[in-house]
Short mmCIF file of C-alpha atoms in Angstrom, two decimals:
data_model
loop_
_atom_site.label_atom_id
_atom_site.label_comp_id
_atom_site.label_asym_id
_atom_site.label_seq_id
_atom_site.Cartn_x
_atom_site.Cartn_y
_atom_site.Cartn_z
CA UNK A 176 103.03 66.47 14.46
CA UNK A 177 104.29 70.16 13.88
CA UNK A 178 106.35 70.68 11.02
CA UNK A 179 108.24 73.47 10.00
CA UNK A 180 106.56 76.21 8.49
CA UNK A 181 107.58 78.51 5.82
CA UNK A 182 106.02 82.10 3.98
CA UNK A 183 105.19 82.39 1.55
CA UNK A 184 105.09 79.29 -0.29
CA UNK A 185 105.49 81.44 -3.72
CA UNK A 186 106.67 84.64 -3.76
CA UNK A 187 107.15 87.18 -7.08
CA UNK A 188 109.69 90.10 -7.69
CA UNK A 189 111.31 92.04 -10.06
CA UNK A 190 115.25 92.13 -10.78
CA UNK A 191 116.27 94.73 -7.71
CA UNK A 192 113.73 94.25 -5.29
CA UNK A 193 114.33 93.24 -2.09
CA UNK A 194 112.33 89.97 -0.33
CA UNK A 195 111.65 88.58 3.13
CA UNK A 196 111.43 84.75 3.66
CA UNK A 197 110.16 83.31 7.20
CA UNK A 198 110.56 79.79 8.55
CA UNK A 199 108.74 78.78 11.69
CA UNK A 200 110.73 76.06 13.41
CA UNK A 201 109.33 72.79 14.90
CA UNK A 202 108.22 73.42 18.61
CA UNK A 203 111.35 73.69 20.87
CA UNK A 204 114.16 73.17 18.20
CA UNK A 205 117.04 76.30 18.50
CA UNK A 206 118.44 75.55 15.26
CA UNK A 207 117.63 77.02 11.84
CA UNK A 208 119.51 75.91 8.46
CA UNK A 209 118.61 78.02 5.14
CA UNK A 210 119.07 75.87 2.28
CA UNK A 211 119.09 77.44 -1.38
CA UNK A 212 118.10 74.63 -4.25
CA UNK A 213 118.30 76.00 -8.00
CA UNK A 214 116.54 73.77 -10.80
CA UNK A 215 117.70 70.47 -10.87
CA UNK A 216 120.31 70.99 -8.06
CA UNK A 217 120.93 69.97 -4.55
CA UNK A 218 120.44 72.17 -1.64
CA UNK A 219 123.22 74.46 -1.05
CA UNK A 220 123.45 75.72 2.79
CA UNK A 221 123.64 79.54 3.29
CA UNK A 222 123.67 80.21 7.01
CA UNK A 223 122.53 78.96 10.13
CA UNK A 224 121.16 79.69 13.96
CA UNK A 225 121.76 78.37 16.77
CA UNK A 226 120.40 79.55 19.95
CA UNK A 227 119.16 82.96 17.83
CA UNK A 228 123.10 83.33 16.79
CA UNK A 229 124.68 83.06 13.71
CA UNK A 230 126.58 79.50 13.90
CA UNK A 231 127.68 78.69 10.22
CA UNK A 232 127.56 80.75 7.28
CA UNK A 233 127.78 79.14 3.67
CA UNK A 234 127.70 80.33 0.45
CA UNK A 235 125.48 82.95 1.32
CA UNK A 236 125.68 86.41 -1.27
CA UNK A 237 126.74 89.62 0.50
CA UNK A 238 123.18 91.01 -0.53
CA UNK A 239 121.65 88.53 1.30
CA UNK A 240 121.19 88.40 5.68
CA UNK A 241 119.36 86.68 8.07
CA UNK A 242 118.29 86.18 11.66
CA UNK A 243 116.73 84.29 14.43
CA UNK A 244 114.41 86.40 16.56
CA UNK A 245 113.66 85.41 20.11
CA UNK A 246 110.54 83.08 19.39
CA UNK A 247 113.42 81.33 17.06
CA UNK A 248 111.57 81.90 13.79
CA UNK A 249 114.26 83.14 11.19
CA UNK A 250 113.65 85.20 8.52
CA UNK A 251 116.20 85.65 5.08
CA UNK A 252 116.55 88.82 4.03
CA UNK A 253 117.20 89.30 0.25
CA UNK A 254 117.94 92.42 -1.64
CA UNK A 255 118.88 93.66 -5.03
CA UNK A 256 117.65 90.67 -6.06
CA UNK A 257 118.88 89.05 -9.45
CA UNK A 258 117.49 86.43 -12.03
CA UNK A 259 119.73 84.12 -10.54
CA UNK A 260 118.39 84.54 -7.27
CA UNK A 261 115.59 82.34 -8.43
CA UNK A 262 115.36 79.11 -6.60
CA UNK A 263 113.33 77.29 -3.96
CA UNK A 264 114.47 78.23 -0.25
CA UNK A 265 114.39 75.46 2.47
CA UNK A 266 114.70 76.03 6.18
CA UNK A 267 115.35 72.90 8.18
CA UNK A 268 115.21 73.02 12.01
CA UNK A 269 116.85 70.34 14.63
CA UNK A 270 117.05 70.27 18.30
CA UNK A 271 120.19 70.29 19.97
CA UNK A 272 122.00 71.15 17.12
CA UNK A 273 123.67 68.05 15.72
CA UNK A 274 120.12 65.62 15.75
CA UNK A 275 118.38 65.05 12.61
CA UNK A 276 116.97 67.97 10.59
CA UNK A 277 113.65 68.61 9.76
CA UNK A 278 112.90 70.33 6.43
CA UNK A 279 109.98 73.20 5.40
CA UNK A 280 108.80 72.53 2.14
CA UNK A 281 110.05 75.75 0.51
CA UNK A 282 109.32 79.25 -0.90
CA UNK A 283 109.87 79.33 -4.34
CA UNK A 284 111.41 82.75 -5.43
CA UNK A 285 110.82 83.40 -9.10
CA UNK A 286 112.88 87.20 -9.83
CA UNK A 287 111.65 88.05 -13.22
CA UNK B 100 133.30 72.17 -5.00
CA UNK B 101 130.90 69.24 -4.61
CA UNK B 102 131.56 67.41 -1.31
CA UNK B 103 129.50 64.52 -1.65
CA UNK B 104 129.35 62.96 -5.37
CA UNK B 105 126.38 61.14 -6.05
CA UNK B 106 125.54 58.25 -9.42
CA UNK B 107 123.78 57.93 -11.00
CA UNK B 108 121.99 60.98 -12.29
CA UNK B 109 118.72 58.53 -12.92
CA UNK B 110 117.46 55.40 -12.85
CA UNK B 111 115.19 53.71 -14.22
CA UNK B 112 113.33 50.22 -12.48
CA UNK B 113 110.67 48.17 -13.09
CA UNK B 114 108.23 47.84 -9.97
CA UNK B 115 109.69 45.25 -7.64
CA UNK B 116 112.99 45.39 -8.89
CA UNK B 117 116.00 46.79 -6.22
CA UNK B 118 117.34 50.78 -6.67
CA UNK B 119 120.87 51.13 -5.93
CA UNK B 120 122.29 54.52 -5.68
CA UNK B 121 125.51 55.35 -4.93
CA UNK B 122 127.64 58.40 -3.04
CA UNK B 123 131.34 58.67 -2.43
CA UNK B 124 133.08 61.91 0.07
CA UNK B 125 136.43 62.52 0.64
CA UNK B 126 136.23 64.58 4.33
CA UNK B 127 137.07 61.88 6.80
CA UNK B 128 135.34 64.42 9.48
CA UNK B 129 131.63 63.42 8.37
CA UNK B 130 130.48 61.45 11.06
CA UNK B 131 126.08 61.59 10.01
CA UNK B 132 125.63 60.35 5.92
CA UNK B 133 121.43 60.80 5.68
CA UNK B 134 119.43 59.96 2.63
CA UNK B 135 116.56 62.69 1.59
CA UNK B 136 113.96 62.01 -0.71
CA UNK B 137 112.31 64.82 -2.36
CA UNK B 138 109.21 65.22 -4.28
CA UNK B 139 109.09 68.09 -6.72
CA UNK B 140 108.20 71.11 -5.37
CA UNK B 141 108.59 69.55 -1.69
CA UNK B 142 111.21 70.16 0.68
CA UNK B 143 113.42 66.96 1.44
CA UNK B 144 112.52 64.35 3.65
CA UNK B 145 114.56 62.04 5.65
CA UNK B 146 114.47 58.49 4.83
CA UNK B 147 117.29 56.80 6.81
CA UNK B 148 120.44 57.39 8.24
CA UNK B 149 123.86 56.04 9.16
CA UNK B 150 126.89 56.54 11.62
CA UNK B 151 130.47 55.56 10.32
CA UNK B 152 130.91 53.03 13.00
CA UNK B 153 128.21 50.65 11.58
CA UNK B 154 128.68 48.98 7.80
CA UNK B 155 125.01 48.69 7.42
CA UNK B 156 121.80 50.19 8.72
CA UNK B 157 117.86 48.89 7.48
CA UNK B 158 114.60 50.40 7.43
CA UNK B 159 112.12 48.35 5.47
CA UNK B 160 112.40 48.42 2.27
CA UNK B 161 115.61 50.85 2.25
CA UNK B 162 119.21 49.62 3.39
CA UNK B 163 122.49 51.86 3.63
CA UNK B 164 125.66 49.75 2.97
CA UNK B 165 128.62 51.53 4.69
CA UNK B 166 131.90 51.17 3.59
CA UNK B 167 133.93 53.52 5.70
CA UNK B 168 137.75 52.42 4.19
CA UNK B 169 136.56 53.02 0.66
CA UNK B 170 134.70 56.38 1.91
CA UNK B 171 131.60 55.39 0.11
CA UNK B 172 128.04 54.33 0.86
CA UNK B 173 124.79 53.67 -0.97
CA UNK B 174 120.88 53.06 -0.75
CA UNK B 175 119.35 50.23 -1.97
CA UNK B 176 115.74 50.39 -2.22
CA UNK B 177 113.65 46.66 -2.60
CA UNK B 178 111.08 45.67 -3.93
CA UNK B 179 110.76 49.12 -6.03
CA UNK B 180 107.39 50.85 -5.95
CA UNK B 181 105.86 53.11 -8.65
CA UNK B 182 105.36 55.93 -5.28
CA UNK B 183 109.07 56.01 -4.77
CA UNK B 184 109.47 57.77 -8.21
CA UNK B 185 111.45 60.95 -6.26
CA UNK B 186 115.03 62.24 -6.25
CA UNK B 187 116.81 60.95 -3.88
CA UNK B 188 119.94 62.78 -2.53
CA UNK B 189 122.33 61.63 0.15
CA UNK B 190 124.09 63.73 2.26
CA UNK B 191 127.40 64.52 4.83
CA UNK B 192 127.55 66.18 7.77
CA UNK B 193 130.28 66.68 10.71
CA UNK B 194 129.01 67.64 13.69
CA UNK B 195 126.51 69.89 14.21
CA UNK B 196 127.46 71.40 11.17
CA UNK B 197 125.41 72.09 7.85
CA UNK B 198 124.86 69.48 5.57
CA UNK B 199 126.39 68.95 2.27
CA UNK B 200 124.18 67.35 -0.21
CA UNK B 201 125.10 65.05 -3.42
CA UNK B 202 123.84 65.97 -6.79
CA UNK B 203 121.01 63.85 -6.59
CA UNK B 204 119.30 61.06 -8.30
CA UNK B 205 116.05 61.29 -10.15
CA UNK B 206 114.66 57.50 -9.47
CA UNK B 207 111.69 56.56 -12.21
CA UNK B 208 109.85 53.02 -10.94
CA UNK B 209 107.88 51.90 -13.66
CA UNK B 210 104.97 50.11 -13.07
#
């Protein structure tokens, strides 16, 4: 079965650059969840889609947007980054927002 | 503020023994509590679920006790295998809404 898909699976930069993350829902789900996990914590949400519209924001920085585009992948927009920007990024998709949701198994953003 | 506590922080169990972890919430709006197991460096997976209208819910070798008066619920795992060595986080949700995770549990099964 088709999982969610997410790029890149490792991704580099230096303390001020900016970064793109993309998450590929499941086939025919219209919601996107971005999750940020920091070592040894539990996900935190940051914002979600529904239907290629913001639904829920969550702890999400200022320097930090998102979108869905009309295939409903998303993509995370981060700039200025900072050292403690570094963290593994989920995105979990569901259909019919509310069902169960199905999680990518991360980029892991390492701002040096 | 952390919506959904979660104990312990690990545990340690001999293979075939039971794992009991435990989570507690105080938002009597959550209406979906889900257990995610995650493997390092692997996005979380869903084990099992529950609905507050049901005390107890089983799936194999994992159970989720309910106890919606006392706002708590748990996952026991039986007959403990040296493959579930994970964390284990449970979670709250209300709605469609995001989901709030507990601080996990790093569960060690020793063979």
């Amino acid at each position: 079965a088709a999982g969610v898909i997410q790029s890149p699976r490792h991704l580099i930069k230096e303390k001020r650059e900016t970064a793109t993350l993309k998450c590929y829902p499941i086939p025919r789900h219209d919601t996107v969840y971005w999750y940020q996990q920091g070592p040894g914590q539990d996900p935190q949400f940051l914002i979600s889609f529904y239907e290629k519209m913001q639904s829920d924001k969550g702890s999400i920085p200022d320097r930090f947007s998102a979108q869905q585009f009309s295939d409903y992948h998303s993509e995370l927009n981060m700039s200025s980054l900072e050292l403690g920007d570094s963290a593994l990024y989920f995105c979990a998709s569901t259909h019919l927002a509310g069902n169960e949701q199905f999680f990518g198994p991360g980029t892991r953003l390492t701002v040096l | 503020q952390q919506q959904v506590k979660q104990s312990p922080q690990s545990l340690i169990v001999q293979k075939g023994g039971i794992s009991i972890i435990n989570c507690a919430y105080e938002n009597t709006a959550f209406d979906y509590f889900p257990w995610y197991q995650q493997f390092p460096g692997k996005g979380p997976a869903l084990l099992i679920a529950i609905r507050p209208d049901v005390s107890e819910k089983k799936e194999g070798r994992f159970t989720i006790s309910f106890n919606k008066s006392a706002k708590q619920f748990s996952l026991h795992i039986m007959d403990s295998q040296p493959g579930d060595s994970a964390t284990y986080f449970c979670a709250a949700r209300r709605g469609a809404n995001n989901l709030f995770f507990g601080t996990g549990t790093r569960l060690t099964v020793i063979p």
